[in-house]
Short mmCIF file of C-alpha atoms in Angstrom, two decimals:
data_model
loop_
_atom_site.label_atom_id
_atom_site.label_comp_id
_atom_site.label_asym_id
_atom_site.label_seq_id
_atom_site.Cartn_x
_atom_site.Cartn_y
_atom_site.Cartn_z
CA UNK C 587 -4.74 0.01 0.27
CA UNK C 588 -6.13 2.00 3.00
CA UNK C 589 -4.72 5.22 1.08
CA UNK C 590 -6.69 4.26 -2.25
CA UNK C 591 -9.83 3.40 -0.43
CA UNK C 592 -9.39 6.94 1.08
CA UNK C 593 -9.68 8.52 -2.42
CA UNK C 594 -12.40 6.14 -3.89
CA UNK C 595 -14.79 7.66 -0.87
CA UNK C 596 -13.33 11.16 -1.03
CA UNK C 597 -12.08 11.78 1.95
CA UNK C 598 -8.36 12.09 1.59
CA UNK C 599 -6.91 13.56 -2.27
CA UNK C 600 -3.44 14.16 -3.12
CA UNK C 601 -1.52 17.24 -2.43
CA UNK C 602 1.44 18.07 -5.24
CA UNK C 603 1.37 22.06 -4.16
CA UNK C 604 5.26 21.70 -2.97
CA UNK C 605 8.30 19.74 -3.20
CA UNK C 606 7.61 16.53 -0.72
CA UNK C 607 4.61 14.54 -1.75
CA UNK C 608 1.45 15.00 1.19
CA UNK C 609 -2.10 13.91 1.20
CA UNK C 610 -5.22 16.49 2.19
CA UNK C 611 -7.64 14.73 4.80
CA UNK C 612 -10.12 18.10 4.67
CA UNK C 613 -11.97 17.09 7.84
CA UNK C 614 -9.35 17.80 9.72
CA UNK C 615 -9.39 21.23 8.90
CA UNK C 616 -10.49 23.14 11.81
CA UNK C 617 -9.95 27.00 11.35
CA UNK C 618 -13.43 28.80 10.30
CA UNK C 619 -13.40 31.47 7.52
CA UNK C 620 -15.01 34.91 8.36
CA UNK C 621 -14.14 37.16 5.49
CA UNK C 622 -15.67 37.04 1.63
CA UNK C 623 -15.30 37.21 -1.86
CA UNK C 624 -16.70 38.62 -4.61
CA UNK C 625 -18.03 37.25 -7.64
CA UNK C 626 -20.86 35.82 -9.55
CA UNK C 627 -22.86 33.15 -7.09
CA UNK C 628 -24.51 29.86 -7.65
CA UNK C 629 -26.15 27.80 -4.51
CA UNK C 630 -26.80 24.38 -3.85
CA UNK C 631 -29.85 24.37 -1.09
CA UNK C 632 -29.70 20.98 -0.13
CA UNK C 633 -32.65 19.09 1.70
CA UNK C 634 -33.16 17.99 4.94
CA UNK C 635 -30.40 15.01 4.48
CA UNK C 636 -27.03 16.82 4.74
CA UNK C 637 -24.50 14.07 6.42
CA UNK C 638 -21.10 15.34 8.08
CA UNK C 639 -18.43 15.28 5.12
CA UNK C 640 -20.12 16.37 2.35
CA UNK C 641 -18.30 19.51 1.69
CA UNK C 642 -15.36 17.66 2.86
CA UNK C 643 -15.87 15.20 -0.31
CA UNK C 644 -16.31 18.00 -2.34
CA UNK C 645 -13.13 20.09 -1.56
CA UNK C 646 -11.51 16.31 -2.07
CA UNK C 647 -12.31 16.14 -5.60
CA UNK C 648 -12.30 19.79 -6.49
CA UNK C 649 -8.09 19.52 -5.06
CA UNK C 650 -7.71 16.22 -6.85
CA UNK C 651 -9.12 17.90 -10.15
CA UNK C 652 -6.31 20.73 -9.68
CA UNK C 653 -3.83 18.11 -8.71
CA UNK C 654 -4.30 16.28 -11.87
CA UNK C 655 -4.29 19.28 -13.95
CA UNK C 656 -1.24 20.94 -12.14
CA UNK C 657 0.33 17.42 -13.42
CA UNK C 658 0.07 18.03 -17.06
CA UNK C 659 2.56 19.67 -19.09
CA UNK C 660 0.71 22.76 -20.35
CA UNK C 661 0.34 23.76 -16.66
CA UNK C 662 3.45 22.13 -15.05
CA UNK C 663 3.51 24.47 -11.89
CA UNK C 664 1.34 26.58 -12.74
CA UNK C 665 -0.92 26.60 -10.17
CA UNK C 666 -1.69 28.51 -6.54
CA UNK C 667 -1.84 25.67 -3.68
CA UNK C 668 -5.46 26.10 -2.58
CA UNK C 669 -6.67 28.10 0.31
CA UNK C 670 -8.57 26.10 2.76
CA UNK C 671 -10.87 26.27 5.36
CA UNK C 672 -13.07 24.02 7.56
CA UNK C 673 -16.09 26.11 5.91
CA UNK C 674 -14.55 27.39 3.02
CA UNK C 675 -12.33 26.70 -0.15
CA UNK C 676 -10.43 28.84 -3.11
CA UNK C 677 -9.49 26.30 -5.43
CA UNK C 678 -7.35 27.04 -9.10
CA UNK C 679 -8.39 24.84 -11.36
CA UNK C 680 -6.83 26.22 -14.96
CA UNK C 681 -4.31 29.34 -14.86
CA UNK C 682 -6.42 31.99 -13.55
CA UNK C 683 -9.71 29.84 -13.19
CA UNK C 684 -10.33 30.07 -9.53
CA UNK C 685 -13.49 28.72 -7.88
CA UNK C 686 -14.59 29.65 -3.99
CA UNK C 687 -17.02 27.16 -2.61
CA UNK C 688 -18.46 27.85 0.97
CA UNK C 689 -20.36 26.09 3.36
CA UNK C 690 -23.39 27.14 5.68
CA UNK C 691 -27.05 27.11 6.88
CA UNK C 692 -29.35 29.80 5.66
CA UNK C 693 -32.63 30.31 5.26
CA UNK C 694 -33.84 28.32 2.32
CA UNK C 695 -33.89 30.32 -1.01
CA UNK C 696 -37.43 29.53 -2.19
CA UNK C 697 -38.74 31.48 1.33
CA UNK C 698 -40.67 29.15 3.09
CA UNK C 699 -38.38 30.54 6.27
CA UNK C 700 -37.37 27.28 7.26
CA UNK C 701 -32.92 27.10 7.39
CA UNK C 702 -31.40 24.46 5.16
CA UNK C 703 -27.01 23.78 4.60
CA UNK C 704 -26.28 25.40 1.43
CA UNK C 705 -22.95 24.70 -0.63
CA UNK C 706 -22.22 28.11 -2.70
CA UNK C 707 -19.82 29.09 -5.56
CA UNK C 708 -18.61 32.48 -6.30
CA UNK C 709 -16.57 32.75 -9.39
CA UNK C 710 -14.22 35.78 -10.41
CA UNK C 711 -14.56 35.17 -13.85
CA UNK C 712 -18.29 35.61 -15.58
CA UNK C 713 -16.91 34.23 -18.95
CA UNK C 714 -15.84 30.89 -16.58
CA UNK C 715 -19.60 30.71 -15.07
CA UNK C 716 -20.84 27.98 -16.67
CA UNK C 717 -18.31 26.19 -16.85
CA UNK C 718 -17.28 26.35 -13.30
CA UNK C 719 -21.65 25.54 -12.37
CA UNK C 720 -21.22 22.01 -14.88
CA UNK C 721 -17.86 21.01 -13.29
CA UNK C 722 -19.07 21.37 -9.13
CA UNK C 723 -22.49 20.07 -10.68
CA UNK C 724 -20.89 16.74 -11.91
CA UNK C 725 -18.68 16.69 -8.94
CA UNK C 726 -21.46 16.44 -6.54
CA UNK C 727 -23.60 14.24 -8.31
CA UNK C 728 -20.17 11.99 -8.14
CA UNK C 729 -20.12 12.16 -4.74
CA UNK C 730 -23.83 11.64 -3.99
CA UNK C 731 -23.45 8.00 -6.02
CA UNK C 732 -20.51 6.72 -4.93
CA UNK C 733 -20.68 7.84 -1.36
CA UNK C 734 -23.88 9.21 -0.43
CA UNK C 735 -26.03 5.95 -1.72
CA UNK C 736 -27.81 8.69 -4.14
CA UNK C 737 -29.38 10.13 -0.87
CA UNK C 738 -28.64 13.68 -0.96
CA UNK C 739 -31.40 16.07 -2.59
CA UNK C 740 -30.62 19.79 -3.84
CA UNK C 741 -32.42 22.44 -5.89
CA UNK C 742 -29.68 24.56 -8.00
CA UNK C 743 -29.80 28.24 -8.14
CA UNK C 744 -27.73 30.80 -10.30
CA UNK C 745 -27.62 34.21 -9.60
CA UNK C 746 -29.51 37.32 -12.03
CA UNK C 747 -26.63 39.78 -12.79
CA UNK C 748 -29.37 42.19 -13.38
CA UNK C 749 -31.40 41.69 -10.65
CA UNK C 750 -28.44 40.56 -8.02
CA UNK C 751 -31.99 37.53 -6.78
CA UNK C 752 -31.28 33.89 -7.47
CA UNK C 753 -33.47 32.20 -9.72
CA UNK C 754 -33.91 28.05 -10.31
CA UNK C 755 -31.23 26.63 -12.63
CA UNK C 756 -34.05 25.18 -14.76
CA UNK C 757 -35.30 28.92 -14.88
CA UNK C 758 -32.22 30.34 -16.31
CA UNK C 759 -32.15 27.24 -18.61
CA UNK C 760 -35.65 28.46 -20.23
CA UNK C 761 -34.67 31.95 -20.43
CA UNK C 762 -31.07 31.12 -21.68
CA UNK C 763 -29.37 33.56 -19.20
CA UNK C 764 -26.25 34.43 -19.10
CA UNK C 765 -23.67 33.51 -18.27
CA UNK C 766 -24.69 30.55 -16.84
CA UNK C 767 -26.62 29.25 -20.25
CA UNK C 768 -24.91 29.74 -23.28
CA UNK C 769 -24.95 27.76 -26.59
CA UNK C 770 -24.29 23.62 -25.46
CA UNK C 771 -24.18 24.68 -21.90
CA UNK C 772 -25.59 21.64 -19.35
CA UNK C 773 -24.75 21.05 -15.86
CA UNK C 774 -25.34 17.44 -16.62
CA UNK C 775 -23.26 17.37 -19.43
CA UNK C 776 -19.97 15.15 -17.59
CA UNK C 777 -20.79 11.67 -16.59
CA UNK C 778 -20.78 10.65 -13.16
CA UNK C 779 -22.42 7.83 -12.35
CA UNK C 780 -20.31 4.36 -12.93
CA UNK C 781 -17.15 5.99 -14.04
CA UNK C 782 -13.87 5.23 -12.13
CA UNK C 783 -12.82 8.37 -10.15
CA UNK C 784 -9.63 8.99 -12.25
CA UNK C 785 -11.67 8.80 -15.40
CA UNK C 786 -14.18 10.86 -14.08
CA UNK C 787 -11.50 13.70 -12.92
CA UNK C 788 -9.64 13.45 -16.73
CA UNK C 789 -13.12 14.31 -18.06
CA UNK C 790 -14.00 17.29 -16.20
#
């Protein structure tokens, strides 16, 4: 019981990245991460409400959605055991589809100088851009209604290849730019909201 509660509120996920069975409890995770990684960016400037254990919750379900595919026969194995951080995350979630998420405070994107806690994404792979911005997209919004109360508040922003600035998601929407935007492309797109956990992780 106390194990399944665990992964209803996101703070403990499976671990199937060796031969005994474990569990991840991510807030336990103490060691900082200093170096970087390069790739295409998005950013998640979050409001003033930013609880303890948010990013937490969201490495849960990003490891439990590459647990569940690493279970599936067209992957079987396939995939690297994540690299994790008490700030930072590199996550496989397909052969070769790696996301990086990482956590901080910076000075909010829109310039008003005041610092806010930013979750941001750097993918490897432009072609996997939006893809990777609809699948953390639908992960948060999970988390923010099944253990948040629907409190948290965040603007999106995707990085310009061509200008290296980050614009409003909504932006790059109107102006169909890529690669975040292309043809059927919506970071609302999965359901979240009243969808069991399990369900919600097949659909992704």
């Amino acid at each position: 019981f106390f194990v399944d509660f665990m992964k209803r509120t996101m703070l403990l996920s499976d671990w199937d990245f060796g031969r005994e069975r474990c569990y991840l409890i991510p807030s336990l995770l103490n060691t900082q991460f200093e170096d970087r990684k390069d790739g295409i960016r998005f950013i998640f400037d979050f409001e003033q409400f930013f609880p303890v254990g948010v990013f937490q919750r969201l490495i849960c379900l990003c490891v439990a959605h590459s647990v569940s595919m690493n279970r599936k026969e067209k992957t079987g194995d396939a995939l690297k055991e994540p690299e994790l951080y008490k700030n930072f995350a590199s996550i496989e979630f397909e052969p070769g589809f790696f996301v990086h998420l990482q956590e901080g405070s910076q000075a909010r994107i829109e310039g008003d100088g005041v610092a806010t806690h930013q979750i941001t994404a750097i993918i490897e792979d432009n072609k996997l851009a939006s893809k990777s911005l609809a699948i953390i997209s639908a992960m948060l919004r999970k988390m923010n209604y099944d253990a948040m109360g629907a409190g948290l508040k965040w603007k999106t922003f995707v990085e310009d290849i061509s200008t290296g600035q980050f614009i409003k998601y909504e932006e790059a929407k109107s102006r169909q730019l890529a690669p975040w935007c292309v043809e059927g492309s919506d970071i609302n797109s999965h359901k979240s909201k009243n969808i069991d956990l399990n369900e919600f992780l097949d659909s992704l």
